[in-house]
Short mmCIF file of C-alpha atoms and ligand atoms in Angstrom, two decimals:
data_model
loop_
_atom_site.label_atom_id
_atom_site.label_comp_id
_atom_site.label_asym_id
_atom_site.label_seq_id
_atom_site.Cartn_x
_atom_site.Cartn_y
_atom_site.Cartn_z
CA MET A 1220 -6.14 0.67 27.76
CA PRO A 1221 -7.85 3.71 26.63
CA PHE A 1222 -6.37 6.17 24.15
CA ALA A 1223 -6.15 8.87 26.98
CA SER A 1224 -3.43 6.97 28.82
CA LEU A 1225 -1.05 7.11 26.03
CA GLY A 1226 -0.02 10.84 26.35
CA LEU A 1227 -1.71 12.34 23.27
CA ASP A 1228 -2.71 15.84 23.10
CA ALA A 1229 -6.31 16.61 24.14
CA SER A 1230 -7.25 17.90 20.72
CA ILE A 1231 -5.95 14.79 19.08
CA LEU A 1232 -7.95 12.51 21.37
CA LYS A 1233 -11.28 14.37 20.58
CA ALA A 1234 -10.45 13.85 16.89
CA VAL A 1235 -9.81 10.12 17.59
CA ALA A 1236 -12.93 9.99 19.22
CA ASP A 1237 -14.73 11.50 16.48
CA GLN A 1238 -13.37 8.33 14.22
CA GLY A 1239 -14.98 6.09 16.36
CA TYR A 1240 -11.89 4.20 17.64
CA THR A 1241 -12.64 3.33 21.30
CA GLU A 1242 -9.21 1.76 22.06
CA PRO A 1243 -5.79 1.41 20.53
CA THR A 1244 -4.85 -1.40 18.33
CA PRO A 1245 -1.82 -3.27 19.45
CA ILE A 1246 0.79 -1.52 17.34
CA GLN A 1247 -0.63 1.91 18.57
CA LYS A 1248 -0.41 0.83 22.23
CA ALA A 1249 3.32 0.13 21.74
CA ALA A 1250 4.21 2.62 19.45
CA ILE A 1251 2.60 5.86 20.53
CA PRO A 1252 4.23 6.47 24.09
CA SER A 1253 7.63 6.01 22.30
CA VAL A 1254 7.27 8.07 19.41
CA ILE A 1255 5.90 10.90 21.85
CA GLU A 1256 9.29 10.36 23.68
CA GLY A 1257 11.33 10.95 20.31
CA VAL A 1258 12.71 7.64 20.01
CA ASP A 1259 13.48 5.90 16.60
CA VAL A 1260 11.03 3.08 16.06
CA ILE A 1261 10.75 0.00 13.85
CA GLY A 1262 7.30 -1.22 13.43
CA ILE A 1263 6.54 -4.56 11.94
CA ALA A 1264 3.16 -4.78 11.37
CA GLN A 1265 0.70 -5.92 8.45
CA THR A 1266 -1.41 -3.58 6.85
CA GLY A 1267 -4.75 -3.05 8.56
CA THR A 1268 -3.34 -3.05 11.97
CA GLY A 1269 -3.75 0.55 12.51
CA LYS A 1270 0.05 1.57 11.84
CA THR A 1271 -0.91 4.87 10.21
CA ALA A 1272 -2.44 6.30 13.39
CA ALA A 1273 0.12 4.42 15.40
CA PHE A 1274 2.71 7.04 14.03
CA THR A 1275 0.34 10.07 12.91
CA LEU A 1276 -1.21 10.61 16.51
CA PRO A 1277 2.02 10.72 18.36
CA LEU A 1278 3.59 12.83 15.79
CA LEU A 1279 0.95 15.47 15.72
CA THR A 1280 1.36 15.52 19.70
CA ARG A 1281 4.88 16.16 19.13
CA LEU A 1282 4.77 18.91 16.61
CA LEU A 1283 2.06 20.73 18.90
CA ARG A 1284 4.23 20.70 21.67
CA THR A 1285 6.93 22.90 19.84
CA ALA A 1286 6.42 26.55 18.39
CA ASN A 1287 3.72 27.43 15.94
CA ASN A 1288 4.53 28.32 12.47
CA THR A 1289 7.93 26.94 12.26
CA HIS A 1290 6.65 25.26 9.20
CA LYS A 1291 6.53 28.60 7.28
CA GLY A 1292 8.70 27.78 4.14
CA ARG A 1293 9.80 24.50 5.58
CA VAL A 1294 9.03 20.94 5.80
CA ARG A 1295 8.48 19.71 9.62
CA CYS A 1296 7.89 16.09 9.27
CA LEU A 1297 8.37 14.05 6.20
CA ILE A 1298 6.50 10.63 5.51
CA LEU A 1299 7.48 8.75 2.33
CA ALA A 1300 5.17 6.10 1.25
CA PRO A 1301 5.26 3.65 -2.01
CA THR A 1302 2.07 4.56 -3.92
CA ARG A 1303 0.05 7.81 -4.51
CA GLU A 1304 -3.19 6.12 -3.20
CA LEU A 1305 -1.46 5.51 0.09
CA VAL A 1306 -0.10 9.03 0.16
CA VAL A 1307 -3.45 10.37 -0.24
CA GLN A 1308 -4.79 7.88 2.38
CA ILE A 1309 -2.24 9.23 4.96
CA ALA A 1310 -3.00 12.67 4.17
CA GLU A 1311 -6.65 12.07 4.73
CA ASN A 1312 -5.84 10.35 8.04
CA VAL A 1313 -3.62 13.34 9.23
CA ALA A 1314 -6.15 15.82 8.26
CA ALA A 1315 -9.00 13.85 10.17
CA TYR A 1316 -6.64 13.54 13.25
CA SER A 1317 -5.49 17.10 13.09
CA ARG A 1318 -9.10 18.65 12.66
CA TYR A 1319 -9.02 20.31 16.09
CA SER A 1320 -5.27 21.14 16.15
CA GLY A 1321 -4.83 22.84 12.60
CA ALA A 1322 -1.58 21.02 11.19
CA VAL A 1323 -0.66 22.14 7.63
CA VAL A 1324 -0.77 18.94 5.32
CA ALA A 1325 0.75 18.57 1.90
CA THR A 1326 1.36 15.71 -0.68
CA CYS A 1327 3.79 15.26 -3.54
CA TYR A 1328 3.02 12.11 -5.80
CA GLY A 1329 3.22 11.55 -9.73
CA GLY A 1330 0.49 11.29 -12.27
CA VAL A 1331 -0.98 14.67 -11.47
CA SER A 1332 0.66 18.51 -12.13
CA GLU A 1333 3.66 19.62 -10.16
CA ARG A 1334 2.53 23.22 -9.83
CA PRO A 1335 0.41 22.83 -6.80
CA GLN A 1336 2.80 20.94 -5.14
CA ILE A 1337 5.71 23.00 -5.83
CA ALA A 1338 3.41 25.88 -4.47
CA ALA A 1339 2.85 24.02 -1.31
CA LEU A 1340 6.47 23.27 -0.71
CA ARG A 1341 7.16 27.12 -0.79
CA ARG A 1342 4.56 27.54 1.63
CA GLY A 1343 5.94 24.88 3.90
CA CYS A 1344 4.00 22.48 6.00
CA ASP A 1345 3.89 20.50 9.10
CA PHE A 1346 3.53 17.25 7.27
CA LEU A 1347 4.83 16.36 3.84
CA ILE A 1348 3.50 13.05 2.54
CA ALA A 1349 5.31 11.96 -0.85
CA THR A 1350 6.26 9.30 -3.06
CA PRO A 1351 10.16 9.18 -3.23
CA GLY A 1352 9.89 9.44 -7.17
CA ARG A 1353 8.14 12.77 -7.45
CA LEU A 1354 9.76 14.24 -4.23
CA LEU A 1355 13.30 13.36 -5.85
CA ASP A 1356 12.11 14.93 -8.92
CA LEU A 1357 10.73 18.09 -7.35
CA GLY A 1358 13.81 18.31 -4.90
CA SER A 1359 16.32 17.72 -7.46
CA GLN A 1360 14.75 20.93 -9.17
CA GLY A 1361 15.60 22.80 -5.85
CA HIS A 1362 11.98 22.68 -4.34
CA GLY A 1363 11.30 22.38 -0.87
CA ASP A 1364 13.38 23.10 2.21
CA PHE A 1365 14.15 20.23 3.96
CA SER A 1366 16.74 21.67 6.49
CA ALA A 1367 14.48 21.64 9.44
CA VAL A 1368 12.74 18.28 9.16
CA GLU A 1369 12.27 16.90 12.70
CA CYS A 1370 10.77 13.44 11.70
CA LEU A 1371 11.06 11.15 8.90
CA VAL A 1372 8.76 8.30 8.27
CA LEU A 1373 9.50 5.42 5.86
CA ASP A 1374 6.04 3.72 5.51
CA GLU A 1375 5.53 0.39 4.08
CA ALA A 1376 9.51 0.32 3.60
CA ASP A 1377 9.58 -2.97 2.36
CA ARG A 1378 7.35 -2.07 -0.54
CA MET A 1379 9.42 0.79 -1.36
CA LEU A 1380 12.33 -1.18 -1.58
CA ASP A 1381 10.79 -3.74 -3.88
CA MET A 1382 9.51 -0.99 -6.09
CA GLY A 1383 13.26 0.30 -6.73
CA PHE A 1384 12.93 3.46 -4.78
CA LEU A 1385 16.26 2.70 -2.58
CA PRO A 1386 18.37 5.06 -4.51
CA ALA A 1387 15.68 7.95 -4.24
CA ILE A 1388 15.10 7.20 -0.78
CA ASN A 1389 18.85 7.67 -0.12
CA THR A 1390 19.23 10.83 -1.92
CA ILE A 1391 16.23 12.34 0.25
CA VAL A 1392 17.46 11.14 3.41
CA ARG A 1393 20.87 12.64 2.79
CA ALA A 1394 19.14 16.17 2.43
CA LEU A 1395 17.66 15.88 5.89
CA PRO A 1396 19.29 16.89 8.89
CA PRO A 1397 21.07 13.95 10.85
CA GLU A 1398 19.54 14.96 14.18
CA ARG A 1399 15.73 13.89 13.52
CA GLN A 1400 13.52 11.14 14.74
CA THR A 1401 13.22 8.43 12.04
CA LEU A 1402 10.34 6.02 12.24
CA MET A 1403 10.11 2.88 9.90
CA PHE A 1404 7.20 0.62 8.98
CA SER A 1405 7.51 -2.49 6.99
CA ALA A 1406 5.30 -5.63 6.86
CA THR A 1407 8.68 -7.72 7.05
CA LEU A 1408 11.80 -7.48 8.47
CA SER A 1409 14.24 -8.51 5.68
CA ARG A 1410 17.81 -8.26 5.78
CA GLU A 1411 17.60 -5.07 3.19
CA ILE A 1412 15.32 -3.33 5.87
CA GLU A 1413 17.57 -4.25 8.61
CA THR A 1414 20.34 -2.35 6.67
CA LEU A 1415 18.51 0.44 6.15
CA THR A 1416 17.36 0.78 9.73
CA LYS A 1417 21.23 0.80 10.61
CA GLN A 1418 21.96 3.57 8.23
CA TYR A 1419 19.14 5.84 9.18
CA GLN A 1420 18.03 5.02 12.53
CA ARG A 1421 19.73 5.46 16.13
CA SER A 1422 19.08 2.77 18.58
CA PRO A 1423 15.51 2.17 17.25
CA LYS A 1424 13.04 0.40 19.38
CA LEU A 1425 11.61 -2.72 17.56
CA ILE A 1426 7.84 -3.29 17.91
CA GLU A 1427 6.58 -6.18 16.33
CA VAL A 1428 2.93 -6.98 15.98
CA GLY A 1429 2.09 -10.58 15.43
CA ARG A 1430 4.53 -12.99 13.85
CA ARG A 1431 6.63 -11.69 10.77
CA SER A 1432 5.14 -12.19 7.50
CA ASN A 1433 2.16 -13.40 9.14
CA PRO A 1434 -1.50 -12.32 7.67
CA ALA A 1435 -3.39 -10.46 9.73
CA GLU A 1436 -4.91 -13.00 12.53
CA THR A 1437 -8.58 -11.79 11.51
CA VAL A 1438 -8.51 -13.18 8.10
CA THR A 1439 -9.85 -16.59 7.19
CA GLN A 1440 -7.81 -17.95 4.48
CA LEU A 1441 -9.66 -20.15 1.67
CA LEU A 1442 -7.71 -21.54 -1.16
CA PHE A 1443 -9.75 -23.47 -3.84
CA GLU A 1444 -8.55 -25.52 -6.81
CA CYS A 1445 -9.27 -23.88 -9.95
CA PRO A 1446 -8.50 -24.62 -13.73
CA GLY A 1447 -7.57 -21.78 -15.13
CA ALA A 1448 -10.35 -21.62 -18.05
CA LEU A 1449 -12.85 -21.70 -15.30
CA LYS A 1450 -11.69 -18.78 -13.08
CA GLN A 1451 -13.95 -16.25 -14.26
CA VAL A 1452 -16.88 -18.86 -14.08
CA MET A 1453 -15.95 -19.48 -10.33
CA LEU A 1454 -15.85 -15.92 -9.46
CA HIS A 1455 -19.48 -15.48 -10.74
CA HIS A 1456 -20.52 -18.62 -9.03
CA LEU A 1457 -18.87 -17.14 -5.49
CA LEU A 1458 -20.55 -13.93 -6.01
CA LYS A 1459 -24.28 -15.71 -5.87
CA ASP A 1460 -23.55 -15.28 -2.16
CA GLU A 1461 -24.99 -12.15 -0.93
CA ALA A 1462 -22.46 -12.23 2.01
CA MET A 1463 -19.87 -11.21 -0.54
CA ASN A 1464 -21.07 -7.58 -0.48
CA MET A 1465 -17.82 -5.72 -0.71
CA VAL A 1466 -15.20 -7.78 -2.75
CA LEU A 1467 -11.83 -6.82 -3.66
CA VAL A 1468 -10.55 -8.98 -6.79
CA PHE A 1469 -6.82 -9.02 -7.38
CA ALA A 1470 -5.74 -9.68 -11.18
CA ARG A 1471 -2.09 -9.77 -12.10
CA THR A 1472 -2.27 -7.81 -14.99
CA LYS A 1473 -3.79 -4.62 -16.10
CA HIS A 1474 -5.72 -6.28 -19.07
CA GLY A 1475 -6.54 -9.06 -16.76
CA ALA A 1476 -8.28 -6.69 -14.31
CA ASP A 1477 -10.05 -4.98 -17.16
CA ARG A 1478 -11.11 -8.10 -18.54
CA VAL A 1479 -12.56 -9.51 -15.20
CA CYS A 1480 -14.33 -6.36 -14.68
CA ARG A 1481 -15.85 -6.41 -18.36
CA LYS A 1482 -17.26 -10.06 -17.81
CA LEU A 1483 -18.57 -9.08 -14.21
CA ASP A 1484 -20.30 -6.07 -15.74
CA GLY A 1485 -21.75 -7.93 -18.68
CA ASP A 1486 -23.28 -10.27 -15.90
CA GLY A 1487 -25.00 -7.42 -13.89
CA ILE A 1488 -22.52 -7.27 -11.21
CA SER A 1489 -21.50 -3.39 -10.33
CA CYS A 1490 -17.72 -3.17 -10.40
CA ALA A 1491 -14.64 -1.12 -11.62
CA ALA A 1492 -10.98 -1.76 -12.11
CA ILE A 1493 -8.06 0.18 -11.00
CA HIS A 1494 -4.58 -0.22 -12.20
CA ALA A 1495 -1.62 1.73 -13.35
CA ASN A 1496 -3.36 2.75 -16.84
CA ARG A 1497 -5.97 4.69 -15.07
CA SER A 1498 -5.56 8.11 -14.31
CA GLN A 1499 -5.41 9.32 -10.91
CA ALA A 1500 -8.84 10.71 -11.08
CA GLN A 1501 -10.31 7.58 -12.41
CA ARG A 1502 -9.00 5.57 -9.48
CA GLN A 1503 -10.04 7.94 -6.94
CA ARG A 1504 -13.40 7.72 -8.40
CA ALA A 1505 -13.52 4.01 -8.53
CA LEU A 1506 -12.35 3.81 -5.00
CA GLN A 1507 -14.92 6.33 -3.80
CA ALA A 1508 -17.70 4.30 -5.48
CA PHE A 1509 -16.68 1.23 -3.89
CA LYS A 1510 -16.21 2.91 -0.53
CA ASN A 1511 -19.71 4.32 -0.76
CA GLY A 1512 -21.15 0.83 -1.70
CA GLU A 1513 -22.06 1.90 -5.38
CA ILE A 1514 -20.10 -0.89 -6.60
CA ARG A 1515 -19.86 -4.32 -5.27
CA VAL A 1516 -16.61 -5.46 -6.78
CA LEU A 1517 -13.46 -3.58 -7.08
CA VAL A 1518 -10.77 -5.50 -9.45
CA ALA A 1519 -7.16 -4.30 -8.73
CA THR A 1520 -3.76 -5.09 -9.88
CA ASP A 1521 -1.14 -5.19 -6.70
CA ILE A 1522 0.44 -1.87 -7.31
CA ALA A 1523 -2.70 0.03 -7.69
CA SER A 1524 -4.16 -1.75 -4.44
CA ARG A 1525 -1.45 -0.71 -1.93
CA GLY A 1526 -3.58 2.67 -0.82
CA ILE A 1527 -6.77 0.85 -0.70
CA ASP A 1528 -7.93 1.78 2.85
CA VAL A 1529 -11.65 0.69 2.65
CA ASP A 1530 -13.24 -0.37 6.01
CA GLY A 1531 -15.57 -3.51 5.77
CA ILE A 1532 -14.43 -5.22 2.66
CA SER A 1533 -16.06 -8.42 3.37
CA HIS A 1534 -13.73 -10.74 0.84
CA VAL A 1535 -10.51 -10.52 -0.90
CA VAL A 1536 -10.46 -12.81 -4.07
CA ASN A 1537 -7.01 -13.90 -5.40
CA PHE A 1538 -8.20 -14.37 -9.07
CA ASP A 1539 -4.49 -14.65 -10.14
CA PHE A 1540 -1.82 -15.96 -7.54
CA PRO A 1541 0.61 -13.05 -6.97
CA ASP A 1542 3.72 -12.52 -8.84
CA GLN A 1543 5.51 -11.75 -5.84
CA ILE A 1544 4.46 -14.05 -3.04
CA GLU A 1545 4.80 -11.40 -0.33
CA ASP A 1546 2.17 -9.57 -2.11
CA TYR A 1547 -0.35 -12.31 -0.76
CA VAL A 1548 0.20 -10.86 2.77
CA HIS A 1549 -0.60 -7.33 1.49
CA ARG A 1550 -3.56 -8.47 -0.34
CA ILE A 1551 -5.45 -10.45 2.16
CA GLY A 1552 -4.70 -7.57 4.71
CA ARG A 1553 -7.32 -5.18 2.79
CA THR A 1554 -9.92 -7.31 4.71
CA GLY A 1555 -10.01 -8.03 8.37
CA ARG A 1556 -8.75 -4.50 9.05
CA ALA A 1557 -8.27 -3.04 12.51
CA LEU A 1558 -10.47 -5.21 14.92
CA SER A 1559 -12.82 -6.70 12.46
CA THR A 1560 -12.96 -10.05 10.31
CA GLY A 1561 -12.95 -11.09 6.67
CA THR A 1562 -12.24 -13.74 4.20
CA ALA A 1563 -9.48 -14.10 1.54
CA ILE A 1564 -10.22 -16.70 -1.37
CA THR A 1565 -7.37 -17.95 -3.43
CA PHE A 1566 -7.90 -19.63 -6.94
CA ILE A 1567 -5.21 -22.17 -7.36
CA THR A 1568 -4.52 -23.46 -10.86
CA ARG A 1569 -2.00 -26.35 -11.43
CA GLU A 1570 0.72 -23.92 -12.27
CA ASP A 1571 0.36 -22.31 -8.91
CA LEU A 1572 0.89 -25.49 -7.07
CA GLY A 1573 4.76 -24.94 -6.55
CA ASP A 1574 4.24 -21.50 -5.37
CA LEU A 1575 1.63 -22.60 -2.80
CA ARG A 1576 4.31 -24.50 -0.80
CA ARG A 1577 6.66 -21.45 -0.94
CA LEU A 1578 3.52 -19.42 0.38
CA GLU A 1579 3.03 -21.72 3.12
CA ARG A 1580 6.55 -21.22 4.27
CA ILE A 1581 5.96 -17.49 4.34
CA VAL A 1582 2.89 -17.68 6.26
CA GLY A 1583 4.38 -20.21 8.47
CA LYS A 1584 1.42 -22.76 8.24
CA HIS A 1585 -0.23 -25.44 6.08
CA LEU A 1586 -2.81 -23.99 3.70
CA HIS A 1587 -5.42 -26.41 2.64
CA CYS A 1588 -6.52 -26.26 -1.11
CA GLY A 1589 -9.50 -28.17 -1.87
CA LYS A 1590 -12.62 -28.06 -4.28
CA LEU A 1591 -15.02 -25.26 -3.97
CA PRO A 1592 -18.24 -27.08 -2.89
CA GLY A 1593 -21.28 -26.78 -5.01
CA PHE A 1594 -18.93 -25.87 -8.04
CA ASP A 1595 -19.21 -28.04 -11.21
CA TYR A 1596 -15.70 -28.87 -12.14
CA THR A 1597 -16.81 -30.89 -15.19
CA GLN A 1598 -18.66 -28.07 -16.79
CA GLN A 1599 -16.81 -26.80 -20.17
CA ALA A 1600 -15.18 -23.66 -20.19
CA PRO A 1601 -17.16 -20.85 -21.66
CA ALA A 1602 -16.22 -20.16 -25.37
CA ARG A 1603 -13.64 -17.44 -25.73
CA THR A 1604 -14.16 -14.29 -27.63
CA PRO A 1605 -11.83 -12.98 -30.07
CA GLU A 1606 -10.47 -10.50 -27.61
CA ASP A 1607 -9.71 -13.57 -25.26
CA PHE A 1608 -7.60 -15.14 -27.74
CA GLN A 1609 -5.83 -11.95 -28.20
CA ARG A 1610 -5.02 -11.51 -24.50
CA HIS A 1611 -5.99 -14.88 -22.78
CA GLN A 1612 -2.72 -16.42 -22.09
CA ASP A 1613 -1.23 -17.87 -18.81
CA PRO A 1614 -0.41 -14.66 -17.31
CA ARG A 1615 2.69 -16.19 -16.12
CA ALA A 1616 3.75 -17.38 -19.69
CA GLY A 1617 2.17 -15.05 -21.82
CA ALA A 1618 1.84 -11.66 -20.12
CA HIS A 1619 4.23 -9.20 -21.69
CA HIS A 1620 6.31 -7.05 -19.16
CA SER A 1621 4.60 -4.08 -20.66
CA GLU A 1622 1.15 -5.54 -19.67
CA ARG A 1623 2.35 -5.89 -16.04
CA GLU A 1624 2.18 -3.04 -13.54
CA GLY A 1625 4.97 -0.54 -13.17
CA ARG A 1626 7.48 -2.94 -11.15
CA PRO A 1627 11.16 -2.09 -11.72
CA GLN A 1628 12.53 -4.47 -14.63
CA GLY A 1629 15.61 -6.30 -13.93
CA GLY A 1630 14.73 -7.05 -10.44
CA ARG A 1631 14.94 -5.27 -7.25
CA ASN A 1632 15.88 -1.46 -7.66
CA GLY A 1633 16.82 -2.29 -11.45
CA GLY A 1634 14.13 0.32 -12.68
CA TYR A 1635 16.14 2.96 -11.09
CA ARG A 1636 19.70 2.17 -11.88
CA ALA A 1637 19.71 3.53 -15.30
CA ALA A 1638 18.17 6.65 -14.10
CA GLN A 1639 20.30 7.15 -11.17
CA GLY A 1640 23.45 9.06 -12.73
CA SER A 1641 21.36 11.94 -13.99
CA TYR A 1642 19.63 13.00 -10.99
CA ARG A 1643 20.93 16.26 -9.58
CA PRO A 1644 21.64 16.21 -5.89
CA PHE A 1645 18.49 16.63 -4.10
CA GLY A 1646 17.59 19.98 -2.58
CA ARG A 1647 20.45 21.87 -3.81
CA PRO A 1648 18.71 25.49 -3.88
CA GLY A 1649 18.73 27.12 -7.36
CA THR A 1650 19.55 24.11 -9.50
CA ARG A 1651 17.07 22.68 -11.92
CA ARG A 1652 17.09 19.61 -13.64
CA THR A 1653 17.16 19.80 -17.36
CA GLY A 1654 16.88 16.29 -18.53
CA GLY A 1655 16.74 12.88 -16.99
CA PRO A 1656 13.92 10.48 -16.65
CA LYS A 1657 10.52 11.84 -15.52
P1 AMP B 802 -4.06 1.12 8.54
O1 AMP B 802 -3.28 -0.10 9.30
O2 AMP B 802 -3.05 2.24 9.17
O3 AMP B 802 -3.93 0.98 7.12
O4 AMP B 802 -5.45 1.17 9.56
C1 AMP B 802 -6.49 0.18 9.08
C2 AMP B 802 -7.95 0.82 9.29
O5 AMP B 802 -7.76 0.79 10.78
C3 AMP B 802 -8.19 1.96 9.07
O6 AMP B 802 -9.46 2.31 8.22
C4 AMP B 802 -8.14 3.05 10.45
O7 AMP B 802 -9.19 4.15 10.20
C5 AMP B 802 -8.80 1.83 11.16
N1 AMP B 802 -8.05 2.12 12.59
C6 AMP B 802 -7.14 2.83 12.98
N2 AMP B 802 -6.91 2.53 14.40
C7 AMP B 802 -8.09 1.85 14.96
C8 AMP B 802 -8.57 1.77 16.34
N3 AMP B 802 -7.91 1.95 17.29
N4 AMP B 802 -9.91 1.19 16.18
C9 AMP B 802 -10.47 1.09 15.31
N5 AMP B 802 -10.08 1.31 14.17
C10 AMP B 802 -8.87 1.77 13.75
#
């Protein structure tokens, strides 16, 4: 089925052809005609399935069909996403797909100055792509006119709930017109997502690509036994294989990511680390270097990795087993994107074995865990440096919460519980927030 049969505007088809896409992915085939019709959609799709284009292409087509310039001072389409990387990524995609139609795109996310974002809100835009935290912050100061929002997209909705954004999302959605189109994308259809759907959508069409919680079919999953003290050695051993030319390594903690990166660097392997302690500019630089092939290995924590949309990642290595088992699916989805294939390698220590059984239940199949061929399991672990003694503890037992990425503490949505009371109602013109959390 060609893109041309989906009802997209000609200027958008031209931009899609520029991207080199020859045929729509399954989620695109299923979602694009419904979104153009104006129907609410729940898309259950893994990352890497082409879901961003599945909603941005038809929304662009819809916006083009209505009068120009209606964005002046207003937001026409609001896309909420969990991380700044993902926001930037979506914005880049929208800009690329609208290069012949000229949509106005603005972004709002934390970690950078508010001022240009406030100015963009004042000018108005066709697409506002935002993280819920920063948007709530700006909206509660009275910035932005959301009274004409025609479409709301909740991207990676499951992840936004995991990150404790539910109260922020509720406040934002209450400020939007009820007669709007609402699209929701999530890797899983949990009970929480179903509740959100009932609250925000009208007779939504459910589109499911592949089985729920099933990692992208295009990824080969390899699991190797690995004594905790030999993880770094095993990684260096693996990297002797030149086929591992673009490798994304997942570490559980920020310091862990830095440590892995330093040791690779010491062995002459070009690499960079991205995590929440790195500034937005540092993260973007590292991502760019990885995309350009200037570095071979990118070491990331789960939160920082969410917006990584890099084509051609040959391997994902789970150096540490994910804290939240569902992250496994997101992690390995970074390779084998769209229609290509990839390999995901997971190191399994004795402590991980219990979680491995749970992981099998989530992915719905037996995952074989064996010894890595050619690896000397009898070797002595390398001597630890003084720094290792300081930091190198079993991450599960030893990592302090403060060392982990910015997940809300105290469970789901816990991070916002304390903050909730001090937020002003979103978007009430003229109100400025004087206190409360940043
Ligand atoms: P996403 O699931 O939206 O993160 O997209 C994953 C990757 O697939 C991105 O790099 C897109 O540029 C790419 N992509 C999206 N649609 C297609 C398509 N129809 N054909 C080939 N690649 C695509």
